[in-house]
Short mmCIF file of C-alpha atoms in Angstrom, two decimals:
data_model
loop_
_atom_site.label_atom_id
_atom_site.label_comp_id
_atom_site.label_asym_id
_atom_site.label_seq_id
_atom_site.Cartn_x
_atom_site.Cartn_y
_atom_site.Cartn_z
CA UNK T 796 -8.85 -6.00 -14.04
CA UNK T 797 -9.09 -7.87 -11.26
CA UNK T 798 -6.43 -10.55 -10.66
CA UNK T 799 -6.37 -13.56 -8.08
CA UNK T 800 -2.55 -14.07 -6.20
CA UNK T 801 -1.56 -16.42 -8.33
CA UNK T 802 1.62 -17.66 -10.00
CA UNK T 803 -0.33 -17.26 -13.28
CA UNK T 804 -0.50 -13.12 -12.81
CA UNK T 805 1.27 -11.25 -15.60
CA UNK T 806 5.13 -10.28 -14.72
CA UNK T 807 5.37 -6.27 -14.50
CA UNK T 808 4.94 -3.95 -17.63
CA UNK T 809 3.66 -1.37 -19.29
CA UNK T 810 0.09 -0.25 -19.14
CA UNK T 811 -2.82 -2.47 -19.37
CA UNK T 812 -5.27 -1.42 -21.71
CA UNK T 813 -8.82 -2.49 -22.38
CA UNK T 814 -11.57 -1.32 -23.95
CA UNK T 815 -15.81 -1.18 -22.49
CA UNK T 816 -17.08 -3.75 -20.27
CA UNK T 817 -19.97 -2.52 -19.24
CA UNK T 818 -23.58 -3.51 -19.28
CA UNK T 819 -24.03 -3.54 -22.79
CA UNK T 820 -20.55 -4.78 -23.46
CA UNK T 821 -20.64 -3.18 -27.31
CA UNK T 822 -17.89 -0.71 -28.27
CA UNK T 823 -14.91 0.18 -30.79
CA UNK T 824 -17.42 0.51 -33.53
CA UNK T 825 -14.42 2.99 -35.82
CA UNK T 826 -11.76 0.87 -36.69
CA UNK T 827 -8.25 3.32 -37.29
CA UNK T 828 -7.52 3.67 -40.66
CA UNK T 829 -6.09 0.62 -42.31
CA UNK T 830 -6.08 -1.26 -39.59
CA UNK T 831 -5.77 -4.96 -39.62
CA UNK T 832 -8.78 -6.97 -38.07
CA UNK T 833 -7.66 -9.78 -36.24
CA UNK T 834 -11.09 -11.49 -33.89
CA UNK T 835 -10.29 -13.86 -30.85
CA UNK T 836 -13.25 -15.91 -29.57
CA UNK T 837 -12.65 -16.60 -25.83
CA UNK T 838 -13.81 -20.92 -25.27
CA UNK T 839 -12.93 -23.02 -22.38
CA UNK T 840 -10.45 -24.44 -24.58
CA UNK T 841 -8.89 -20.84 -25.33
CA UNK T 842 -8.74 -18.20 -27.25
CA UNK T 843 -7.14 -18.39 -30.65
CA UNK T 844 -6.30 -15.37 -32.99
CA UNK T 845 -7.71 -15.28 -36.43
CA UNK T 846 -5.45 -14.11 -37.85
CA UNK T 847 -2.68 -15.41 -36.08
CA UNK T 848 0.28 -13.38 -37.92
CA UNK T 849 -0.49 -9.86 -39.34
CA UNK T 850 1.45 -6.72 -40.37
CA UNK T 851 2.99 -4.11 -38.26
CA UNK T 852 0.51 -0.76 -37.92
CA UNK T 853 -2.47 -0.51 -36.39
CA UNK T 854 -4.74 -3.40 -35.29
CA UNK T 855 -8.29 -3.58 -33.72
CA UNK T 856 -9.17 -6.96 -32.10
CA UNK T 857 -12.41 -7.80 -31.00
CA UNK T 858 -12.95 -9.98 -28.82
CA UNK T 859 -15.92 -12.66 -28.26
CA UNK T 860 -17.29 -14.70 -25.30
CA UNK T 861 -19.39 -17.26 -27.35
CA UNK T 862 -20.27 -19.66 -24.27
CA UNK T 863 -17.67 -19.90 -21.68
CA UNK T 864 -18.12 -19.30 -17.93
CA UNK T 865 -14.41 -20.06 -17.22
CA UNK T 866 -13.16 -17.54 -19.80
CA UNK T 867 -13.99 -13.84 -19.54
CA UNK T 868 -10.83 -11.86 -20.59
CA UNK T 869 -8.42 -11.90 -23.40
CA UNK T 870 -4.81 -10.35 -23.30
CA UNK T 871 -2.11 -9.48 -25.50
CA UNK T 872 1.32 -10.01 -23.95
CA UNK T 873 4.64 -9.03 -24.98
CA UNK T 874 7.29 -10.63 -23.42
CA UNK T 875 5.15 -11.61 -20.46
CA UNK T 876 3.92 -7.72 -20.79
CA UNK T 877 0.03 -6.92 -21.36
CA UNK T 878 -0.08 -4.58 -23.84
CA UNK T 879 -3.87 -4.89 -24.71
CA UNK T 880 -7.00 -6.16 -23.08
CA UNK T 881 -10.52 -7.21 -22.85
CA UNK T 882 -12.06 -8.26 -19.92
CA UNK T 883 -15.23 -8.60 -18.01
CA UNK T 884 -16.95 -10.13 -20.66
CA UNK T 885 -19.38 -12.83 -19.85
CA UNK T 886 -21.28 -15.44 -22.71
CA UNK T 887 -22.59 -13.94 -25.77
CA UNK T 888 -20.85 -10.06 -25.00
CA UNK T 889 -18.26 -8.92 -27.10
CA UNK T 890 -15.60 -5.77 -27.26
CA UNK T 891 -12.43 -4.51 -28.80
CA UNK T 892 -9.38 -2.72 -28.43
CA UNK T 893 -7.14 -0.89 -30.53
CA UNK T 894 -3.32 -0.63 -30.76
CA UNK T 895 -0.09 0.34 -32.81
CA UNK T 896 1.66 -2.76 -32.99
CA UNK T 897 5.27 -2.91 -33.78
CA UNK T 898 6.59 -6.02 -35.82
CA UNK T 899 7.58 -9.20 -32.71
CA UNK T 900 6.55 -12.35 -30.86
CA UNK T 901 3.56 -11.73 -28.90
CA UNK T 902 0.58 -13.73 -27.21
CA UNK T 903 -2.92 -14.22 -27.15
CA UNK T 904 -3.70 -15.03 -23.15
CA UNK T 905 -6.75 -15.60 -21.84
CA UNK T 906 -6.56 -16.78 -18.07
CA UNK T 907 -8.56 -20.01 -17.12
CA UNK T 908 -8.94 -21.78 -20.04
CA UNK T 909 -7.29 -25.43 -20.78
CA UNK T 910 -4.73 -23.71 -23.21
CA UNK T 911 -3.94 -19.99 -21.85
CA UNK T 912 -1.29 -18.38 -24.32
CA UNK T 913 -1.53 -18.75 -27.82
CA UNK T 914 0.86 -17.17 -30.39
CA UNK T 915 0.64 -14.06 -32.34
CA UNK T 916 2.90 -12.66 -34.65
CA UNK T 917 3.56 -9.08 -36.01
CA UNK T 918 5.70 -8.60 -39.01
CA UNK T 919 7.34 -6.12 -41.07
CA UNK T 920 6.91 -2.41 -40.65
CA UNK T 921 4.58 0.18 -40.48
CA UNK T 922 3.79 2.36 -43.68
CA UNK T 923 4.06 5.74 -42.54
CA UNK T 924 1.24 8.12 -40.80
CA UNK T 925 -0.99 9.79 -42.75
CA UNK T 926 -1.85 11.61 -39.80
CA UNK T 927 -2.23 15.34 -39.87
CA UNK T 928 1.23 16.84 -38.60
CA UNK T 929 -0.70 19.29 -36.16
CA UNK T 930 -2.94 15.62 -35.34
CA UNK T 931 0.44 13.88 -34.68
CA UNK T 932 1.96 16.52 -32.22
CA UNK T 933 -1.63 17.42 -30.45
CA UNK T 934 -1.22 13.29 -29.66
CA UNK T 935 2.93 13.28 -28.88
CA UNK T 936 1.40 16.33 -26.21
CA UNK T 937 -1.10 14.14 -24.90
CA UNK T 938 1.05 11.15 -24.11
CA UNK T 939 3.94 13.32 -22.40
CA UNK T 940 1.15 15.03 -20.67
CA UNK T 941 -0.46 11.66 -19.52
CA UNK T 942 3.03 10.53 -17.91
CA UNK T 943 3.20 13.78 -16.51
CA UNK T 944 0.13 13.20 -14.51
CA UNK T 945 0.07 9.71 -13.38
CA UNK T 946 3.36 10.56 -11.83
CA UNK T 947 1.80 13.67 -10.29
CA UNK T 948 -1.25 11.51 -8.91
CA UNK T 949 1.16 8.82 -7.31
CA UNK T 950 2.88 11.57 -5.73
CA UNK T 951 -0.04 12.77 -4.40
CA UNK T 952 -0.75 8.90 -3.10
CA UNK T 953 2.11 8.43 -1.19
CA UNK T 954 1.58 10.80 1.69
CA UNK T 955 -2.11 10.17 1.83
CA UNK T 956 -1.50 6.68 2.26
CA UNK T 957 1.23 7.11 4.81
CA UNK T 958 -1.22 9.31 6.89
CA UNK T 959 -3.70 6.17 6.93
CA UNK T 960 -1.22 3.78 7.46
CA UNK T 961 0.25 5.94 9.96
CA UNK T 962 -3.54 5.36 11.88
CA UNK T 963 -3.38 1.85 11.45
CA UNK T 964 0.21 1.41 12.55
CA UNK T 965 -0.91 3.36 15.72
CA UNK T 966 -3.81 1.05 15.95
CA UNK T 967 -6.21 4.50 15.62
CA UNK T 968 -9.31 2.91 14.14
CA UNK T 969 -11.49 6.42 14.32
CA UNK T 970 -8.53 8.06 12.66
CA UNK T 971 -8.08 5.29 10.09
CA UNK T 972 -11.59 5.49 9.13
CA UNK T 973 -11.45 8.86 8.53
CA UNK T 974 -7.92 8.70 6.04
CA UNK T 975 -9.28 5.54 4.18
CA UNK T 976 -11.15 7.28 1.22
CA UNK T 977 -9.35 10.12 0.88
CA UNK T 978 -5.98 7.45 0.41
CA UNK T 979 -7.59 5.63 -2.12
CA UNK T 980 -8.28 8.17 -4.75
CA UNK T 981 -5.65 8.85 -6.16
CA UNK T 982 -4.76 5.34 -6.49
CA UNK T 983 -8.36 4.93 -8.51
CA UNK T 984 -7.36 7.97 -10.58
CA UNK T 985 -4.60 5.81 -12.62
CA UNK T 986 -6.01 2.05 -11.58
CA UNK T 987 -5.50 0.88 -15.32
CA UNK T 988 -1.97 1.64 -14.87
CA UNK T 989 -1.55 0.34 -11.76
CA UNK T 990 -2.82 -3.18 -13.20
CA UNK T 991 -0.51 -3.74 -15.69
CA UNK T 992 2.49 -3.87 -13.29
CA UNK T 993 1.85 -7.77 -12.65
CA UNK T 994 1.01 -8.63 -9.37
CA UNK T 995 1.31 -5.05 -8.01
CA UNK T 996 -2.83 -4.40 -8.31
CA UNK T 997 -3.84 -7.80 -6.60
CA UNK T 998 -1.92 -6.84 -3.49
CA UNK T 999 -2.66 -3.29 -3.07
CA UNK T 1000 -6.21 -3.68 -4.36
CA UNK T 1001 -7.53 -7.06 -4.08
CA UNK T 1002 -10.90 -7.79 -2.35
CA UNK T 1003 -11.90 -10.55 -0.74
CA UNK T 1004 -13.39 -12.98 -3.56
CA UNK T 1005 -10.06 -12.18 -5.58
CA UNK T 1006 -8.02 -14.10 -3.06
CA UNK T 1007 -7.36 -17.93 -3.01
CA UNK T 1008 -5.69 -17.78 0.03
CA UNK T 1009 -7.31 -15.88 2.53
CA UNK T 1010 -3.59 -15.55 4.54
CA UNK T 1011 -2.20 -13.43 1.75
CA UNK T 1012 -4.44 -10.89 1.46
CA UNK T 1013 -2.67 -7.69 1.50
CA UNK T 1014 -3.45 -3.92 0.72
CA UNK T 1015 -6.35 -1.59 1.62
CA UNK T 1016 -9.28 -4.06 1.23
CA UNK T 1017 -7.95 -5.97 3.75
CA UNK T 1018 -7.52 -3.24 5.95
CA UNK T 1019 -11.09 -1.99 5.29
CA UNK T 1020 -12.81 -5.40 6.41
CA UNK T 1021 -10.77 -4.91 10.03
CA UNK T 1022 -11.78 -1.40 10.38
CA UNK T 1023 -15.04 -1.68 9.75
CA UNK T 1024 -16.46 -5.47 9.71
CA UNK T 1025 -13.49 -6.76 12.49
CA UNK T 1026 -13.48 -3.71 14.63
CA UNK T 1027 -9.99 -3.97 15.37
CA UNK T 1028 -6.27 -3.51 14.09
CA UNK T 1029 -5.07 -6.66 15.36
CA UNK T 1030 -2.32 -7.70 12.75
CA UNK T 1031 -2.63 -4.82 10.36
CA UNK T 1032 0.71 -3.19 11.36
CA UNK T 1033 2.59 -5.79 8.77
CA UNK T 1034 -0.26 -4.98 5.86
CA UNK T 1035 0.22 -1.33 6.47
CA UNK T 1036 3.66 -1.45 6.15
CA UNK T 1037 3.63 -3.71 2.97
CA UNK T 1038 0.99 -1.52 1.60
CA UNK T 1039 3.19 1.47 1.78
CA UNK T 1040 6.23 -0.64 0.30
CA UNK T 1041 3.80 -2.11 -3.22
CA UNK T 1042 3.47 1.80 -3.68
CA UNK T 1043 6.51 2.95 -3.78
CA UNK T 1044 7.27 0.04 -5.89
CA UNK T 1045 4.35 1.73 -8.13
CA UNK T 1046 6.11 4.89 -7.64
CA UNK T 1047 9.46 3.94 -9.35
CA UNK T 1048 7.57 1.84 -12.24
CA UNK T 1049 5.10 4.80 -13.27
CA UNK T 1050 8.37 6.93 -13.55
CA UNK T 1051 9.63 4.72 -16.59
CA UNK T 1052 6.59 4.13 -18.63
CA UNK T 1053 5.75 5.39 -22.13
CA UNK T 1054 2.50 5.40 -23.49
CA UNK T 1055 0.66 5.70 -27.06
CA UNK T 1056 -2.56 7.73 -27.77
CA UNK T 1057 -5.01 4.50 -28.00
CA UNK T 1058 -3.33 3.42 -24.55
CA UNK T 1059 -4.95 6.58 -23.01
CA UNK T 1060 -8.39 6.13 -24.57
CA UNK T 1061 -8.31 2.60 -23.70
CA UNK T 1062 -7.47 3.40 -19.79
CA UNK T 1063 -10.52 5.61 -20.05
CA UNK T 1064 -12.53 3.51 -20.91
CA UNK T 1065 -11.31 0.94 -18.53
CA UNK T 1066 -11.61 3.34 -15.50
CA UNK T 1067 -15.38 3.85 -16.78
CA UNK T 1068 -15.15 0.07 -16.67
CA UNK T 1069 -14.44 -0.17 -13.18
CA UNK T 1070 -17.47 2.00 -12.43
CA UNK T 1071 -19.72 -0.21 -14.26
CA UNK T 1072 -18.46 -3.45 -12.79
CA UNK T 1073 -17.41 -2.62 -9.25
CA UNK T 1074 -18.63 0.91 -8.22
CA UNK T 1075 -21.80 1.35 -9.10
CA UNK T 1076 -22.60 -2.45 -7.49
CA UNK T 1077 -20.88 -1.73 -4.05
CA UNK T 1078 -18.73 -4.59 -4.86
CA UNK T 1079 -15.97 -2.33 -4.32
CA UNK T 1080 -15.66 -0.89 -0.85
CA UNK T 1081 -18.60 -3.29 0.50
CA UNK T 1082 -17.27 -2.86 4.07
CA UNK T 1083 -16.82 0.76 4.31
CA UNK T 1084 -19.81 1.66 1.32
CA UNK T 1085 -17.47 4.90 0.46
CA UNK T 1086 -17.62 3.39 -3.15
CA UNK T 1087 -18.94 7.26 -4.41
CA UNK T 1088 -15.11 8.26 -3.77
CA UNK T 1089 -13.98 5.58 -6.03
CA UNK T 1090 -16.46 6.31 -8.52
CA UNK T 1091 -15.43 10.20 -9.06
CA UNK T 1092 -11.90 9.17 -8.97
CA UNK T 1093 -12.70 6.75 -11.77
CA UNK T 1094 -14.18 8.95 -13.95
CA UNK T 1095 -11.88 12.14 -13.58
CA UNK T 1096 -8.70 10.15 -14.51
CA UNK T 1097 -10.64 9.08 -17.57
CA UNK T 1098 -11.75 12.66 -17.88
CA UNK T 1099 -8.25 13.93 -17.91
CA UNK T 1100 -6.98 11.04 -20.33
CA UNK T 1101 -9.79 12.24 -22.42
CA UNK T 1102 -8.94 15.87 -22.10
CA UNK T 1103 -5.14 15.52 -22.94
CA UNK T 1104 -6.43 13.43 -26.24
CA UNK T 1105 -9.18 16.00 -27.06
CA UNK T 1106 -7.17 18.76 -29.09
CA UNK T 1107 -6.25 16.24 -31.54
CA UNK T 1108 -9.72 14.29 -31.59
CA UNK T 1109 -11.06 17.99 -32.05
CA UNK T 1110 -9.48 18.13 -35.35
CA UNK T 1111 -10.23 14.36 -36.75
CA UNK T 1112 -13.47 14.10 -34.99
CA UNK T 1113 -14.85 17.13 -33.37
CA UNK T 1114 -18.65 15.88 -33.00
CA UNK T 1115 -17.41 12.69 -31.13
CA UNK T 1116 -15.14 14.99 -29.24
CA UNK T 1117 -18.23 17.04 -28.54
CA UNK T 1118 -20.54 14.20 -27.20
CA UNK T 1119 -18.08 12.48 -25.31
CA UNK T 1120 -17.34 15.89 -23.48
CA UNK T 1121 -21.01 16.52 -23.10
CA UNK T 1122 -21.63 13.20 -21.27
CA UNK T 1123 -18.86 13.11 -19.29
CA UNK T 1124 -20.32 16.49 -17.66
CA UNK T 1125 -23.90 14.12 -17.49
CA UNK T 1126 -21.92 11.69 -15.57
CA UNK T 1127 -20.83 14.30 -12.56
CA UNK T 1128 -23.49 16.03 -12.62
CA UNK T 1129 -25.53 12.91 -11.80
CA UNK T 1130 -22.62 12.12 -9.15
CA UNK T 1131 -23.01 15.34 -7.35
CA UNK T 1132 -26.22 15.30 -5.18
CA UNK T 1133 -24.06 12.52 -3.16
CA UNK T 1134 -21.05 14.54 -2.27
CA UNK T 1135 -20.64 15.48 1.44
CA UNK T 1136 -18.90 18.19 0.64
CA UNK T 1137 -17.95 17.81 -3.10
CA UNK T 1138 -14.13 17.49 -2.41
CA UNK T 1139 -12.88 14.84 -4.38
CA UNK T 1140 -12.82 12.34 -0.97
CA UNK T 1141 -16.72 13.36 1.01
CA UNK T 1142 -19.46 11.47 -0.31
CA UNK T 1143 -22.47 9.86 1.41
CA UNK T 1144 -22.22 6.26 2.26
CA UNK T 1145 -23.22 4.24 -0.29
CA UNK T 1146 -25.79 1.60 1.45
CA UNK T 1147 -27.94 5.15 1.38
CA UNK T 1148 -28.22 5.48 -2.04
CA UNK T 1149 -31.58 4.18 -3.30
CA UNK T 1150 -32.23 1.65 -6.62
CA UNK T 1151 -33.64 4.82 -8.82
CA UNK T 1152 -30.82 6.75 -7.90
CA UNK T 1153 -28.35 3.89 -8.68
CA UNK T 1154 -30.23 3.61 -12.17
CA UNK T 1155 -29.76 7.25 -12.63
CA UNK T 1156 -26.12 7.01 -12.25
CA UNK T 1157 -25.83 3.85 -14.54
CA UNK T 1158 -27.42 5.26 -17.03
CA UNK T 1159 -25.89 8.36 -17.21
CA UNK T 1160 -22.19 5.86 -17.11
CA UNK T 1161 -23.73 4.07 -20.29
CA UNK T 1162 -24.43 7.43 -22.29
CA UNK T 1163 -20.58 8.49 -21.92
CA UNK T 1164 -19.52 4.09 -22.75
CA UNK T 1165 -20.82 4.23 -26.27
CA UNK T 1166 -19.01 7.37 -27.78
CA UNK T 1167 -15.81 7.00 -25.29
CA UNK T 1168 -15.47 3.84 -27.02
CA UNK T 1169 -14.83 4.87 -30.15
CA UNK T 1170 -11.87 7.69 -29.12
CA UNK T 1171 -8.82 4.75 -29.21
CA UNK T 1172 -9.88 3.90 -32.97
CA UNK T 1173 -9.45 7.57 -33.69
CA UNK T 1174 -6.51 8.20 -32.12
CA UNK T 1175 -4.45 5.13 -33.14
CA UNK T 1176 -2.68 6.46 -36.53
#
């Protein structure tokens, strides 16, 4: 999710979830068991839930750009929170995402269009899991464990980003160069999270076409263009320093949040999204090309979301479990004849890689969209 800094950006919450947007922009075929339906067509006018009231339990929407160029993402907000998402999706593609809805007030947002928020209403209460008792405590594991590690992978943010900054405060562009990468990945690792939180992703992540105003662009984008398009550190002190600020901001947020099982598979699939849409395009680090870094930290924190969900999904689904394990390992193998040195932060520059090796790598990303697509549905009791 990419957000412009604007007064429309979602306050702070928990995490943002989504479901595929990649190429073919298909996925959620499984809907959970008993889950209500509800389908929002995104229209320069809006996007309107049908239904617009359903019960508590879980719920799949799916979500459909029939013609709009204005419209391309759908939310569901709780209190000015996004619990769910769909983005990324231009005219005629379609996708869904699956959640455990409690009963409330919530909203249908979809930014852009002439009416953005639209009502939506959960009621009652859930009839109690069916679930497996083994299923439900594999999936309490993998939540706890999923807090566990986006707090570990901030941790491990902080101090690589305070090294960089460091460079940039001392106006060290060699240095800086050399710490940008390796501070980034651990912020890719747990993006989805990191872009629920409001306006916390735009300014520690933006890039230059997300910004209206050129004079507010903050966070390590903006400090890749002066290293390596400016030439110079002129000015940066004041973004370093903010940078380091937005993430310890992330750091206390993180350390609150709770998560359910179809949150996880959802963030998956939404890191694999951010492959597909930004990484394998050099969209993302266009001034720098280390977009390869990016990439692997993509797809092992959906790996590990995966991982943490698999010893349940092992028991309710073991041949999805299976192919979505299999294709992951498809996805770094195909990554690895890039690495420098393999380390997680090393990886040749991206203007080098040729058009049939960028296919190669695409392709490999779309084998692993299709089944990883499916895991929320199965997970979300």
């Amino acid at each position: 999710m990419r957000r412009t800094l604007t007064a429309a950006a979602v306050p702070a919450g928990l995490l943002a979830v989504g479901l595929l947007a990649t190429g073919c922009q298909q996925s959620g075929k499984a809907d959970p068991k008993g889950a209500n339906r509800v389908s929002v067509t995104l229209t320069d006018d809006g996007c309107r839930p049908s239904p617009a009231k359903v019960g508590a339990g879980p719920v799949t929407f799916t979500i459909t750009n029939k013609d709009s160029a204005k419209v391309r993402e759908a939310e569901l907000l709780r209190n000015g929170v996004i619990v769910g998402e769909k983005e990324n999706l231009t005219p005629g593609l379609s996708g869904t995402f699956s959640l455990n809805l409690k009963a409330g007030k919530y909203q249908m947002y979809c930014p852009n269009a002439k009416t953005e928020k639209t009502d939506f209403t959960v009621t009652g209460t859930a009839a109690d899991s069916t679930q497996d008792p083994a299923v439900r405590k594999a999936l309490s594991a993998a939540t706890t464990g999923y807090h566990d590690y986006v707090v570990s992978e901030v941790d491990l943010l902080l101090p690589a980003t305070k090294k960089f900054t460091d460079a940039v405060r001392a106006g060290d562009v060699a240095k800086a160069k050399t710490l940008y990468a390796a501070a980034r990945y651990h912020y890719e690792t747990i993006e989805p999270v990191a872009e629920s939180f409001g306006d916390l992703d735009p300014d520690v992540d933006a890039r230059a076409n997300d910004v209206t105003d050129p004079k507010s662009w903050t966070g390590f984008h903006r400090i890749e263009k002066a290293l390596w398009q400016d030439r110079s550190l002129a000015g940066m002190a004041t973004v370093a320093n903010k940078l380091d600020a937005d993430l310890l901001r992330l750091k206390a947020l993180v350390a609150k949040q709770k998560y359910q099982p179809a949150q996880l598979a959802n963030g998956a699939t939404e890191l694999l999204n951010e492959v597909a849409s930004s990484k394998i395009t050099g969209e993302e680090d266009r001034y720098s090309h280390t977009d390869l870094t990016d990439f692997e930290a993509n797809v092992t924190g959906g790996r590990k979301a995966f991982d943490l969900l698999k010893p349940a999904l092992d028991k309710t689904d073991p041949a999805l479990a299976s192919k979505v394990d299999e294709a992951y390992d498809g996805v770094f193998a195909a990554l690895k004849p890039h690495a420098g040195t393999y380390s997680g932060t090393t990886f040749v520059d991206y203007s080098t890689v040729g058009e049939a090796q960028r296919r190669t790598l695409t392709q490999k990303v779309d084998a692993l969209a299709e089944p990883l697509s499916q895991v929320a549905a199965k997970v979300t009791g």
